[in-house]
Amino acid sequence: MSTKVRVAILDDYQNVALELADWSAVLARAHIDVFHDTIPTSQPDKLIERLKPYNVICAMRERTRFPAEIVNNLPNLKLLITTGARNAAFDLEACKANNVVVSGTQGYGNSTVEHTWALLLAAARNIPRDHFRVASGAVPWQAGSLPIGLFGRTLGLIGVGKLGTKTAEIAHLFGMKLIAWSPNLTPERVAALPVPVSYVASLNELLAQSDIASIHMVLSPSTRNLVDRAALAHMKPTALLVNTSRGPLVNEQALLEALQQKKIGGAALDVYDEEPLPVDHPIRRLDNVVLSPHMGYVADNNYAVFFRDTAENIVAFLDGQPTRVIQ
């Protein structure tokens, strides 16, 4: 590598990347450009034009995707960094074919679990509605449906890996009953969890029993549309669905129809099929949803580690000793 390289930091929505880490060692050897918007891969020519000059690209999770169509057309790219330890939006085979080193970062804390509970509680307690009433001076200041008390209610966990297990531990403190299912879950694994959880044999059975269902699954070809129209039909008309994992785990059109027709009580969503969520998306107009803009991993302490490691990865690569290499 030459002594002066070009680095792009992508999708820095809050304009904090350069503030949260020491970039001095990078700036001594590179020129850094920071971008605050996302060009979707549905506009490949525009995205390629933006990224073509750069030797190093720093991605924020899956906000900008790197399929083969993009990677193959970035002739100057030598190092592609993701925040986090893996990124399903990177075509690793294309990176390998183009001799692009891919590295990741560590994370810090439990921000996704925290955000799961923030959304769940906001939906169960009607926080957005009540905030609006108080802030706007509405009279009477209490109105509408009652909050859902969590004690004694059933939380269905679709997935009990690291995040699902931590979610279960918090639910246990609230006195909730816990049930769990995932495609490869076994009764033996459930029995080994740190809090009492009951195994159920199918997704439909879990949804039928749950007062609140929370998704904690990795998106893959086998889990895409896992919660489809038929599955949603098993939910109680008062039940809530929480998704802080990935949007396409749930069939978006089926969920939209269930919410519009009040077939379920509501949804608390942090993830969507298309992100950023289109301005005219009909889910924005519903009164039985709590929505956030994919904030599950967004936290000051987590970002500090993301960007610290990103800067370290660049320096290590320039020194000929790549670190935290995924491929």
Rosetta silent file (secondary structure, phi, psi, omega in degrees, C-alpha in Angstrom):
SEQUENCE: MSTKVRVAILDDYQNVALELADWSAVLARAHIDVFHDTIPTSQPDKLIERLKPYNVICAMRERTRFPAEIVNNLPNLKLLITTGARNAAFDLEACKANNVVVSGTQGYGNSTVEHTWALLLAAARNIPRDHFRVASGAVPWQAGSLPIGLFGRTLGLIGVGKLGTKTAEIAHLFGMKLIAWSPNLTPERVAALPVPVSYVASLNELLAQSDIASIHMVLSPSTRNLVDRAALAHMKPTALLVNTSRGPLVNEQALLEALQQKKIGGAALDVYDEEPLPVDHPIRRLDNVVLSPHMGYVADNNYAVFFRDTAENIVAFLDGQPTRVIQ
SCORE:     score description
SCORE:     0.000 S_00000001
   1 L     0.000  145.432  173.228    0.000    0.000    0.000 S_00000001
   2 L   -70.376  166.680 -176.721    1.099    3.573   -0.609 S_00000001
   3 L   -71.688  -19.073 -179.947    1.646    5.804    2.383 S_00000001
   4 L  -123.167  111.125 -178.617   -1.544    7.734    1.668 S_00000001
   5 E  -113.278  169.245  179.011   -4.678    5.704    1.142 S_00000001
   6 E  -109.764  127.763 -176.663   -8.329    6.646    0.853 S_00000001
   7 E  -119.180  133.762  174.861  -10.728    5.512    3.566 S_00000001
   8 E  -115.611  127.346  171.556  -14.526    5.726    3.486 S_00000001
   9 E  -104.324  119.853 -172.494  -16.626    5.498    6.634 S_00000001
  10 L   -99.482  151.266  165.710  -20.188    4.681    5.622 S_00000001
  11 L    57.189   41.436  177.659  -23.602    5.334    7.110 S_00000001
  12 L   -86.605   75.837 -171.596  -22.525    7.446   10.081 S_00000001
  13 L   -59.559  -37.504 -176.548  -26.061    8.654   10.701 S_00000001
  14 L   -92.781    0.931  179.101  -25.290   10.425   13.977 S_00000001
  15 L    56.842   51.761 -176.614  -21.979   11.942   12.756 S_00000001
  16 L  -123.287   -6.867 -171.871  -20.027   10.409   15.641 S_00000001
  17 L   -55.672  -47.095 -175.798  -17.464    8.090   14.023 S_00000001
  18 L   -77.272  -14.748  179.850  -14.533   10.483   14.226 S_00000001
  19 L   -87.007  -26.577 -169.496  -15.463   11.596   17.745 S_00000001
  20 L   -92.029   -3.283 -179.469  -15.664    8.185   19.381 S_00000001
  21 L  -144.890  164.594  176.106  -12.197    6.860   18.580 S_00000001
  22 L   -89.823  106.373 -177.743   -8.615    8.018   18.157 S_00000001
  23 L   -99.577    8.558 -172.140   -8.073    8.163   14.387 S_00000001
  24 H   -59.081  -39.951 -179.373   -4.739   10.008   14.542 S_00000001
  25 H   -68.012  -30.680  176.488   -2.678    7.012   13.446 S_00000001
  26 H   -74.087  -47.130 -176.844   -5.011    6.520   10.471 S_00000001
  27 H   -62.938  -24.863  177.572   -5.095   10.202    9.537 S_00000001
  28 L   -68.191  -20.093 -174.566   -1.304   10.284    9.469 S_00000001
  29 L  -126.164   -2.321 -173.992   -1.366    7.829    6.574 S_00000001
  30 E  -147.583  158.961  170.503   -4.777    8.186    4.974 S_00000001
  31 E  -101.953  129.443 -177.212   -7.480   10.567    3.874 S_00000001
  32 E  -110.169  130.403  169.560  -10.849    9.800    5.477 S_00000001
  33 E  -114.225  136.117 -179.488  -14.252   10.649    4.015 S_00000001
  34 E  -114.544  130.589  179.450  -17.353   10.132    6.158 S_00000001
  35 L  -112.992  137.032 -174.771  -20.785    9.555    4.617 S_00000001
  36 L  -108.108   -0.352  179.566  -23.978   10.107    6.565 S_00000001
  37 L  -121.376  166.099  179.949  -26.501    8.677    4.113 S_00000001
  38 L  -113.113  127.878  169.387  -27.098    5.234    2.661 S_00000001
  39 L   -97.151  115.787 -177.050  -27.135    4.439   -1.040 S_00000001
  40 L   -70.130  156.173  178.336  -29.141    1.209   -1.412 S_00000001
  41 L   -69.913   -7.247  172.086  -27.882   -1.622   -3.598 S_00000001
  42 L   -71.697   -9.879  173.927  -31.010   -1.066   -5.690 S_00000001
  43 L  -120.386   64.664 -170.928  -28.950    1.843   -7.094 S_00000001
  44 H   -61.105  -39.740 -178.059  -25.737   -0.069   -7.849 S_00000001
  45 H   -62.502  -41.319  179.975  -24.254    2.421  -10.323 S_00000001
  46 H   -66.647  -41.573  179.712  -24.608    5.282   -7.840 S_00000001
  47 H   -66.375  -43.976  179.623  -23.122    3.207   -5.012 S_00000001
  48 H   -62.873  -42.134  179.151  -20.189    2.026   -7.130 S_00000001
  49 H   -59.232  -40.367  178.939  -19.483    5.579   -8.278 S_00000001
  50 H   -66.410  -43.515 -168.768  -19.282    6.717   -4.658 S_00000001
  51 H   -91.369  -12.966 -172.274  -17.088    3.874   -3.440 S_00000001
  52 L   -56.291  -35.679 -176.681  -14.798    3.307   -6.439 S_00000001
  53 L   -73.739  -11.223 -164.637  -11.941    5.593   -5.272 S_00000001
  54 L   -93.127  139.634  174.879  -11.506    3.962   -1.871 S_00000001
  55 L   -87.631  -31.058 -178.943   -8.893    1.471   -0.732 S_00000001
  56 E  -128.710  130.354  177.406  -10.524    0.917    2.661 S_00000001
  57 E  -124.461  129.520 -178.967  -14.267    0.902    3.325 S_00000001
  58 E  -110.202  112.077 -176.081  -15.712    0.850    6.833 S_00000001
  59 E   -98.767  144.750  173.616  -19.301   -0.411    6.921 S_00000001
  60 L   -97.507   99.784 -179.144  -21.799    0.012    9.739 S_00000001
  61 L    48.600 -128.820 -173.679  -23.346   -3.416   10.092 S_00000001
  62 L  -106.785   20.316 -178.555  -25.695   -4.148    7.165 S_00000001
  63 L   -61.790  -44.553  171.732  -26.729   -0.598    6.301 S_00000001
  64 L  -110.251  126.887 -177.638  -24.793   -0.797    3.022 S_00000001
  65 L   -91.785  149.778 -179.867  -24.719   -4.212    1.429 S_00000001
  66 E  -126.174   72.231  173.092  -21.758   -5.606   -0.477 S_00000001
  67 L   -74.685  173.992 -177.836  -22.972   -8.275   -2.902 S_00000001
  68 H   -57.115  -38.002 -179.095  -20.722   -9.503   -5.695 S_00000001
  69 H   -55.973  -34.811  179.074  -22.141   -6.912   -8.089 S_00000001
  70 H   -83.170  -50.957 -176.179  -20.684   -4.160   -5.922 S_00000001
  71 H   -58.559  -40.417 -177.130  -17.429   -5.811   -4.811 S_00000001
  72 L   -65.784  -15.792 -176.670  -16.511   -6.820   -8.362 S_00000001
  73 L  -112.330   22.398  176.296  -16.670   -3.189   -9.448 S_00000001
  74 L  -119.328   79.267 -171.709  -14.460   -1.666   -6.755 S_00000001
  75 L   -66.767  -20.828 -178.586  -10.975   -2.134   -8.238 S_00000001
  76 L   -91.377   -8.198 -174.209   -9.205   -0.052   -5.569 S_00000001
  77 L   -71.669  127.201  178.716  -10.725   -1.832   -2.586 S_00000001
  78 L  -120.492  -28.579 -177.839   -8.199   -3.709   -0.466 S_00000001
  79 E  -138.229  125.255  177.212   -9.790   -3.800    3.020 S_00000001
  80 E  -118.164  120.649 -175.479  -13.492   -4.045    3.891 S_00000001
  81 E  -113.811  133.946  170.612  -14.354   -3.657    7.570 S_00000001
  82 E  -109.765  144.145  166.692  -17.636   -4.423    9.247 S_00000001
  83 L   -76.708  137.642 -172.564  -18.608   -3.347   12.719 S_00000001
  84 L    93.489  168.303 -171.922  -19.368   -6.517   14.624 S_00000001
  85 L   -84.965  -12.224  178.931  -17.817   -9.933   14.201 S_00000001
  86 L  -154.629  163.907 -179.249  -19.733  -10.963   11.080 S_00000001
  87 L  -152.267  109.961 -178.162  -21.860   -9.446    8.351 S_00000001
  88 L   -70.436  -11.114 -179.403  -24.380  -11.382    6.288 S_00000001
  89 L   -88.835   -0.587  176.648  -24.531   -8.487    3.784 S_00000001
  90 E   -96.698  131.096  170.901  -20.947   -9.123    2.616 S_00000001
  91 L   -85.242   96.844 -174.982  -20.358  -11.552   -0.247 S_00000001
  92 H   -67.496  -31.565  177.716  -17.236  -13.158    1.177 S_00000001
  93 H   -66.116  -40.102  177.796  -16.606  -15.248   -1.919 S_00000001
  94 H   -66.310  -38.776  177.016  -16.548  -12.110   -4.063 S_00000001
  95 H   -61.935  -44.311  179.468  -14.190  -10.471   -1.587 S_00000001
  96 H   -62.243  -43.199 -178.740  -11.878  -13.467   -1.745 S_00000001
  97 H   -64.807  -26.830 -179.367  -11.943  -13.513   -5.538 S_00000001
  98 L  -101.178   12.116  178.863  -10.988   -9.835   -5.596 S_00000001
  99 L    56.881   39.792  177.091   -8.262  -10.201   -2.935 S_00000001
 100 L   -98.696  122.570  175.381  -10.148   -8.000   -0.505 S_00000001
 101 E   -76.798  135.629  178.723   -9.331   -8.584    3.153 S_00000001
 102 E  -116.720  126.868  177.260  -12.440   -8.566    5.367 S_00000001
 103 E  -130.920  162.585 -178.844  -12.167   -7.784    9.057 S_00000001
 104 L  -126.789 -170.757  179.731  -14.595   -7.197   11.897 S_00000001
 105 L  -134.157  168.680  169.801  -14.709   -5.637   15.321 S_00000001
 106 L   -81.040  172.580  171.441  -15.689   -6.518   18.823 S_00000001
 107 L  -126.246 -179.514 -178.942  -18.845   -5.186   20.435 S_00000001
 108 L  -149.155  133.479  172.109  -19.695   -4.074   23.947 S_00000001
 109 L    87.473 -164.046 -175.127  -22.668   -4.446   26.209 S_00000001
 110 L  -129.649   44.059 -171.112  -26.205   -5.709   25.674 S_00000001
 111 H   -61.632  -34.840 -179.221  -27.739   -2.946   23.589 S_00000001
 112 H   -67.859  -40.244  176.520  -29.938   -5.251   21.500 S_00000001
 113 H   -64.958  -43.393  178.159  -31.434   -6.854   24.602 S_00000001
 114 H   -58.981  -42.165 -178.275  -31.918   -3.424   26.151 S_00000001
 115 H   -71.459  -34.755  174.784  -33.661   -2.220   23.016 S_00000001
 116 H   -55.702  -46.750 -178.756  -35.844   -5.326   22.875 S_00000001
 117 H   -72.975  -31.765  175.245  -37.132   -4.495   26.335 S_00000001
 118 H   -61.245  -45.790  179.567  -37.464   -0.801   25.549 S_00000001
 119 H   -68.183  -45.393 -178.278  -39.740   -1.635   22.607 S_00000001
 120 H   -58.561  -47.779 -178.735  -41.608   -4.386   24.428 S_00000001
 121 H   -68.321  -38.194  178.395  -42.361   -2.167   27.424 S_00000001
 122 H   -61.455  -40.271  179.252  -43.239    0.815   25.234 S_00000001
 123 H   -72.413  -44.685 -177.784  -45.793   -1.300   23.372 S_00000001
 124 H   -66.352  -35.542 -176.123  -47.178   -3.066   26.431 S_00000001
 125 L   -97.603    3.815  179.000  -47.460    0.163   28.441 S_00000001
 126 L    58.014   37.369 -175.053  -48.672    2.383   25.552 S_00000001
 127 H   -61.733  -47.518 -179.835  -45.786    4.782   26.169 S_00000001
 128 H   -59.065  -43.358  179.466  -45.796    6.548   22.751 S_00000001
 129 H   -62.573  -45.845 -176.123  -49.549    7.187   22.947 S_00000001
 130 H   -71.656  -33.136  174.509  -49.415    8.435   26.513 S_00000001
 131 H   -60.305  -45.217 -179.527  -46.387   10.633   25.853 S_00000001
 132 H   -61.599  -41.858 -178.548  -48.277   12.323   23.042 S_00000001
 133 H   -63.338  -45.704 -178.588  -51.329   12.883   25.239 S_00000001
 134 H   -67.801  -45.781 -176.777  -49.314   14.450   28.056 S_00000001
 135 H   -65.427  -31.784 -177.175  -47.058   16.502   25.756 S_00000001
 136 H   -90.920   -4.543 -179.228  -49.999   17.828   23.721 S_00000001
 137 L    75.131   26.249 -178.820  -52.163   18.670   26.729 S_00000001
 138 L   -62.563  146.224  178.551  -54.900   16.231   25.754 S_00000001
 139 L  -128.018  128.924   -4.311  -57.935   16.022   28.045 S_00000001
 140 L   -71.154  159.418 -174.799  -58.507   13.687   29.716 S_00000001
 141 L   -78.431  -14.910  169.562  -54.851   12.905   30.063 S_00000001
 142 L  -110.582  130.741  178.510  -55.580    9.175   30.429 S_00000001
 143 L  -163.713  164.318  175.842  -57.555    7.508   27.640 S_00000001
 144 L    89.063 -170.035 -174.741  -57.545    4.461   25.406 S_00000001
 145 L   -67.081  153.242  179.890  -56.765    0.818   26.068 S_00000001
 146 L   -73.342  148.950  171.847  -55.226   -0.318   29.329 S_00000001
 147 L   -61.716  154.593  177.942  -51.526   -1.211   29.523 S_00000001
 148 L   -91.214  118.207  174.623  -50.682   -4.899   29.502 S_00000001
 149 L   -74.466  134.214 -175.364  -49.350   -6.099   32.858 S_00000001
 150 L   -83.872  -29.358 -176.441  -46.433   -8.468   32.357 S_00000001
 151 L   -58.905  126.615  178.565  -46.627  -10.434   35.622 S_00000001
 152 L    82.208   -8.609  178.563  -48.065  -13.885   34.955 S_00000001
 153 L   -81.517  161.919 -177.462  -48.215  -13.315   31.189 S_00000001
 154 E  -100.852  123.473  173.693  -46.536  -15.662   28.712 S_00000001
 155 E  -103.158  120.801  176.541  -43.535  -14.522   26.713 S_00000001
 156 E   -96.648  123.055 -178.088  -42.782  -16.725   23.736 S_00000001
 157 E  -103.081  116.302  175.813  -39.162  -16.687   22.629 S_00000001
 158 E   -92.772   88.686 -173.368  -38.482  -17.571   19.021 S_00000001
 159 L   105.651  127.360  177.369  -34.837  -18.445   19.507 S_00000001
 160 L  -132.367   52.844  167.830  -32.911  -18.731   22.779 S_00000001
 161 L   -78.181 -149.287 -177.244  -29.336  -18.105   21.786 S_00000001
 162 H   -57.565  -49.944 -175.995  -27.323  -15.426   23.564 S_00000001
 163 H   -73.048  -40.141  178.230  -29.873  -12.632   23.051 S_00000001
 164 H   -63.911  -37.787  179.361  -32.926  -14.792   23.587 S_00000001
 165 H   -66.691  -43.775  177.808  -31.473  -16.154   26.816 S_00000001
 166 H   -64.243  -36.739  175.462  -30.732  -12.685   28.187 S_00000001
 167 H   -61.972  -40.500  178.537  -34.252  -11.620   27.237 S_00000001
 168 H   -63.598  -40.268 -178.936  -35.573  -14.631   29.157 S_00000001
 169 H   -62.257  -39.132  179.074  -33.562  -13.717   32.249 S_00000001
 170 H   -71.011  -41.975  178.552  -35.132  -10.253   32.331 S_00000001
 171 H   -59.097  -36.838  178.633  -38.620  -11.624   31.703 S_00000001
 172 H   -60.126  -37.735  178.362  -38.131  -13.942   34.667 S_00000001
 173 H   -65.546  -28.481  177.454  -37.563  -10.902   36.898 S_00000001
 174 L   -81.732   -3.803 -178.887  -40.932   -9.551   35.760 S_00000001
 175 L    77.769   26.537  179.207  -42.613  -12.796   36.793 S_00000001
 176 L   -85.771  151.526  169.695  -43.485  -13.840   33.253 S_00000001
 177 E   -82.259  140.852 -173.537  -44.037  -17.400   32.118 S_00000001
 178 E  -121.584  130.924  171.974  -41.516  -18.375   29.454 S_00000001
 179 E  -129.335  156.644 -175.788  -41.859  -20.691   26.490 S_00000001
 180 E  -147.051  149.622  174.050  -39.405  -21.195   23.645 S_00000001
 181 E  -154.626  146.465  163.684  -39.083  -22.673   20.181 S_00000001
 182 L  -156.734  164.780 -173.517  -36.672  -22.544   17.279 S_00000001
 183 L   -54.855  -33.455 -176.490  -36.100  -24.915   14.362 S_00000001
 184 L  -112.563   11.831 -178.353  -33.216  -26.755   16.050 S_00000001
 185 L   -74.164  144.155  178.567  -34.146  -26.294   19.694 S_00000001
 186 L  -123.311  156.325  176.046  -34.417  -29.377   21.886 S_00000001
 187 H   -57.466  -32.895 -179.333  -36.027  -29.948   25.290 S_00000001
 188 H   -66.884  -40.719  177.943  -32.570  -30.709   26.667 S_00000001
 189 H   -66.463  -38.592  178.930  -31.198  -27.316   25.623 S_00000001
 190 H   -65.096  -40.895 -179.561  -34.207  -25.568   27.110 S_00000001
 191 H   -63.215  -23.570 -177.587  -33.758  -27.441   30.386 S_00000001
 192 L   -89.013   -1.823 -179.735  -30.182  -26.133   30.575 S_00000001
 193 L   -68.028  154.569 -173.672  -31.186  -22.457   30.372 S_00000001
 194 L   -73.410  -11.952  175.932  -30.443  -20.334   33.459 S_00000001
 195 L  -130.001  158.825 -178.165  -34.132  -19.560   34.131 S_00000001
 196 L   -64.890  122.065  178.049  -37.232  -21.782   33.899 S_00000001
 197 L  -136.808  137.912  178.059  -38.414  -22.006   30.288 S_00000001
 198 E   -98.179  134.752  176.994  -40.871  -24.487   28.789 S_00000001
 199 E   -80.724  137.025  170.512  -40.149  -26.070   25.437 S_00000001
 200 L  -120.215  151.904 -167.101  -42.891  -26.076   22.822 S_00000001
 201 L   -85.101  -13.381 -176.962  -42.792  -28.310   19.787 S_00000001
 202 L  -150.272  158.559  175.939  -43.790  -25.857   17.054 S_00000001
 203 H   -62.739  -41.927 -179.241  -43.870  -22.194   16.128 S_00000001
 204 H   -61.452  -40.230  178.567  -47.639  -22.286   15.811 S_00000001
 205 H   -65.493  -41.332  177.980  -47.984  -23.674   19.315 S_00000001
 206 H   -61.055  -47.237 -177.671  -45.686  -20.968   20.675 S_00000001
 207 H   -66.149  -34.297  179.988  -47.625  -18.185   18.972 S_00000001
 208 H   -67.590  -31.538 -177.269  -50.959  -19.594   20.134 S_00000001
 209 H   -89.491  -19.886 -168.534  -49.826  -19.580   23.780 S_00000001
 210 L   -81.400  137.199  166.142  -47.923  -16.283   23.830 S_00000001
 211 L   -83.814  -31.647  172.842  -49.221  -12.972   25.118 S_00000001
 212 E  -137.486  132.611  176.501  -46.032  -11.475   23.705 S_00000001
 213 E  -116.780  132.554 -177.359  -43.778  -13.174   21.161 S_00000001
 214 E  -125.875  131.995 -173.551  -40.198  -11.968   20.659 S_00000001
 215 E   -97.318  129.979  179.465  -37.948  -13.004   17.774 S_00000001
 216 L  -139.148   63.192 -175.277  -34.256  -13.771   18.349 S_00000001
 217 L  -124.364  155.950  172.172  -33.168  -15.582   15.193 S_00000001
 218 L   -86.865  137.140  177.114  -30.478  -15.202   12.553 S_00000001
 219 L   -76.545  129.932  176.826  -31.776  -14.504    9.054 S_00000001
 220 L  -150.063  170.940  177.373  -30.914  -17.235    6.573 S_00000001
 221 L   -55.135  -33.279 -177.799  -32.615  -18.778    3.545 S_00000001
 222 L   -79.062  -20.100 -178.751  -34.307  -21.303    5.860 S_00000001
 223 L  -105.816   -4.800  176.505  -35.617  -18.658    8.300 S_00000001
 224 L   -61.261  134.085 -176.468  -36.760  -16.024    5.791 S_00000001
 225 L    58.634   31.021  178.493  -40.538  -15.565    6.204 S_00000001
 226 L   -56.533  -46.861  176.414  -40.400  -17.857    9.229 S_00000001
 227 E   -94.351   95.973 -175.973  -43.372  -16.021   10.712 S_00000001
 228 L  -104.655 -171.189 -176.781  -45.746  -16.080    7.776 S_00000001
 229 H   -60.042  -41.884 -179.548  -49.459  -15.489    7.348 S_00000001
 230 H   -64.459  -39.470  179.265  -50.353  -18.977    8.592 S_00000001
 231 H   -67.318  -44.048 -179.528  -48.214  -18.552   11.698 S_00000001
 232 H   -60.831  -29.408 -179.611  -49.633  -15.099   12.485 S_00000001
 233 L   -65.184  -17.647  178.998  -53.127  -16.579   12.332 S_00000001
 234 L   -85.163  -10.480 -176.952  -52.326  -18.571   15.493 S_00000001
 235 L   -73.426  149.458  174.179  -51.641  -15.453   17.580 S_00000001
 236 L   -64.788  149.627  179.256  -54.145  -14.206   20.137 S_00000001
 237 L   -66.167  -13.554  178.114  -56.053  -11.089   19.045 S_00000001
 238 L  -101.753   -3.256 -170.247  -54.494   -9.257   22.013 S_00000001
 239 L   -76.426  153.454  176.589  -50.930  -10.522   21.500 S_00000001
 240 E  -109.524  144.859  174.406  -47.881   -8.414   20.679 S_00000001
 241 E  -115.365  128.357 -179.671  -45.075   -9.343   18.297 S_00000001
 242 E  -115.925  128.916  177.971  -41.573   -7.948   18.954 S_00000001
 243 E  -134.156  108.818  173.625  -38.848   -8.101   16.307 S_00000001
 244 L  -117.283   16.647 -177.538  -35.350   -6.738   16.929 S_00000001
 245 L   -95.541  -85.840  176.008  -33.612   -9.395   14.818 S_00000001
 246 L  -145.244  140.415 -176.259  -34.147   -8.975   11.069 S_00000001
 247 H   -56.049  -49.302 -174.323  -37.183   -7.767    9.164 S_00000001
 248 H   -68.360   -1.603  170.836  -37.480  -10.597    6.620 S_00000001
 249 H   -64.098  -24.359  178.747  -37.883  -13.179    9.405 S_00000001
 250 E  -113.370  135.040  174.370  -41.506  -12.023    9.333 S_00000001
 251 L   -66.878  109.997 -170.143  -43.572  -11.845    6.164 S_00000001
 252 H   -63.546  -41.827 -179.214  -44.025   -8.084    6.062 S_00000001
 253 H   -66.075  -39.738  178.674  -47.213   -8.024    3.998 S_00000001
 254 H   -65.827  -40.375  177.955  -48.863  -10.635    6.203 S_00000001
 255 H   -66.073  -42.678  178.823  -47.901   -8.714    9.343 S_00000001
 256 H   -58.076  -44.872  179.710  -49.155   -5.454    7.854 S_00000001
 257 H   -65.444  -41.199  179.084  -52.519   -7.029    7.076 S_00000001
 258 H   -62.259  -37.612  178.930  -52.785   -8.591   10.542 S_00000001
 259 H   -73.894  -43.564  179.868  -52.130   -5.192   12.119 S_00000001
 260 H   -61.723  -38.477 -177.337  -54.433   -3.279    9.802 S_00000001
 261 L   -91.514    6.885  178.503  -57.253   -5.742   10.426 S_00000001
 262 L    55.930   35.109  177.623  -56.555   -5.849   14.186 S_00000001
 263 L   -77.050  -21.674  171.672  -56.073   -9.598   14.086 S_00000001
 264 L  -127.380  165.762 -174.601  -53.273   -9.180   16.631 S_00000001
 265 L   -70.741  -34.879 -179.071  -52.875   -6.621   19.372 S_00000001
 266 E   168.232 -178.778  179.408  -49.828   -4.875   17.966 S_00000001
 267 E  -144.258  148.472  174.045  -46.160   -5.033   17.061 S_00000001
 268 E  -121.942  113.813 -167.575  -42.937   -3.476   18.278 S_00000001
 269 E  -127.072  135.763  174.483  -40.450   -3.365   15.418 S_00000001
 270 L  -117.040   -8.079 -172.712  -36.845   -2.270   15.012 S_00000001
 271 L  -136.330  152.292 -171.299  -36.172   -4.009   11.685 S_00000001
 272 L  -146.253  163.830  177.979  -37.800   -4.027    8.257 S_00000001
 273 L   -60.335  -45.556  178.954  -37.516   -5.596    4.818 S_00000001
 274 L  -117.478  128.577  179.755  -36.149   -2.355    3.386 S_00000001
 275 L  -132.034  135.675   -3.639  -34.023   -0.016    5.455 S_00000001
 276 L   -59.362  149.512 -179.781  -34.252    2.891    5.820 S_00000001
 277 L   -61.873  128.075  179.994  -38.006    2.293    5.886 S_00000001
 278 L   -54.516  142.330 -175.727  -39.604    4.048    2.894 S_00000001
 279 L   -59.183  -34.097 -176.670  -41.268    7.323    3.838 S_00000001
 280 L   -95.438   14.884 -177.962  -44.599    6.235    2.367 S_00000001
 281 L   -64.714  132.995 -175.388  -44.607    2.759    3.942 S_00000001
 282 H   -64.036  -21.885 -179.295  -48.113    1.993    5.254 S_00000001
 283 H   -66.237  -22.932  178.460  -46.831    0.635    8.568 S_00000001
 284 H   -65.417  -21.463 -173.574  -45.916    4.198    9.518 S_00000001
 285 H   -96.500    1.445 -176.826  -49.619    5.092    9.596 S_00000001
 286 L   -82.457  152.489  179.474  -50.776    2.388   12.006 S_00000001
 287 L  -103.245    4.877 -179.298  -51.854    3.119   15.574 S_00000001
 288 L  -121.500   34.925  176.515  -50.970   -0.303   16.991 S_00000001
 289 E  -133.371  151.872  166.104  -47.223   -0.315   16.400 S_00000001
 290 E  -118.335  123.327 -172.611  -44.124    1.006   18.126 S_00000001
 291 E  -120.690  140.361  170.962  -41.383    1.621   15.571 S_00000001
 292 L  -136.880  156.951 -171.235  -37.679    2.419   15.836 S_00000001
 293 L   -90.097   63.288 -179.411  -35.065    2.833   13.048 S_00000001
 294 L    50.365   65.264 -176.948  -32.921   -0.296   13.583 S_00000001
 295 L  -103.583    5.132 -172.835  -31.382    0.935   16.826 S_00000001
 296 L   -55.164  -39.769 -179.071  -30.751   -2.446   18.440 S_00000001
 297 L   -96.930    1.504 -174.437  -26.962   -2.247   18.197 S_00000001
 298 L   -88.144  112.889  176.906  -26.795    1.543   18.517 S_00000001
 299 L  -158.333  148.125 -175.518  -25.352    2.638   21.868 S_00000001
 300 H   -58.449  -44.682 -177.439  -22.572    5.007   22.837 S_00000001
 301 H   -71.923  -32.459  177.035  -20.412    2.365   24.519 S_00000001
 302 H   -69.776  -44.318  178.554  -20.919   -0.167   21.721 S_00000001
 303 H   -62.057  -37.286  179.784  -20.091    2.396   19.032 S_00000001
 304 H   -58.848  -40.830  177.690  -16.945    3.420   20.917 S_00000001
 305 H   -71.874  -42.213  177.131  -15.646   -0.152   20.614 S_00000001
 306 H   -51.484  -53.144 -173.085  -16.814   -0.453   16.990 S_00000001
 307 H   -77.776  -31.045  173.774  -14.855    2.603   15.878 S_00000001
 308 H   -59.900  -48.660 -178.630  -11.836    1.976   18.105 S_00000001
 309 H   -67.744  -35.598  178.066  -11.415   -1.467   16.575 S_00000001
 310 H   -60.225  -47.614  178.777  -12.077   -0.151   13.071 S_00000001
 311 H   -61.448  -43.323  178.515   -9.241    2.371   13.406 S_00000001
 312 H   -61.906  -39.333 -179.982   -6.942   -0.307   14.826 S_00000001
 313 H   -62.411  -39.612 -179.542   -7.823   -2.654   11.943 S_00000001
 314 H   -65.271  -47.370 -179.841   -6.840   -0.037    9.372 S_00000001
 315 H   -61.439  -44.404 -179.980   -3.472    0.643   10.989 S_00000001
 316 H   -61.356  -41.164  179.169   -2.743   -3.073   11.338 S_00000001
 317 H   -64.235  -44.322  179.501   -3.598   -3.646    7.679 S_00000001
 318 H   -64.258  -26.606  177.423   -1.370   -0.782    6.554 S_00000001
 319 L   -83.466   -0.141  179.388    1.414   -2.311    8.656 S_00000001
 320 L    80.284   16.761 -179.420    0.985   -5.588    6.771 S_00000001
 321 L  -132.654   70.126 -176.716   -0.464   -7.408    9.781 S_00000001
 322 L   -54.921  141.758 -178.423   -4.248   -7.518    9.349 S_00000001
 323 L  -124.427  158.601 -179.146   -6.135   -8.147   12.575 S_00000001
 324 L    52.761   43.453 -175.171   -9.610   -9.468   13.440 S_00000001
 325 E   -76.789  127.580  173.071   -9.736  -11.018    9.980 S_00000001
 326 L   -85.677  -39.364  177.857  -13.008  -12.663    8.964 S_00000001
 327 L  -154.243    0.000    0.000  -11.544  -13.683    5.617 S_00000001
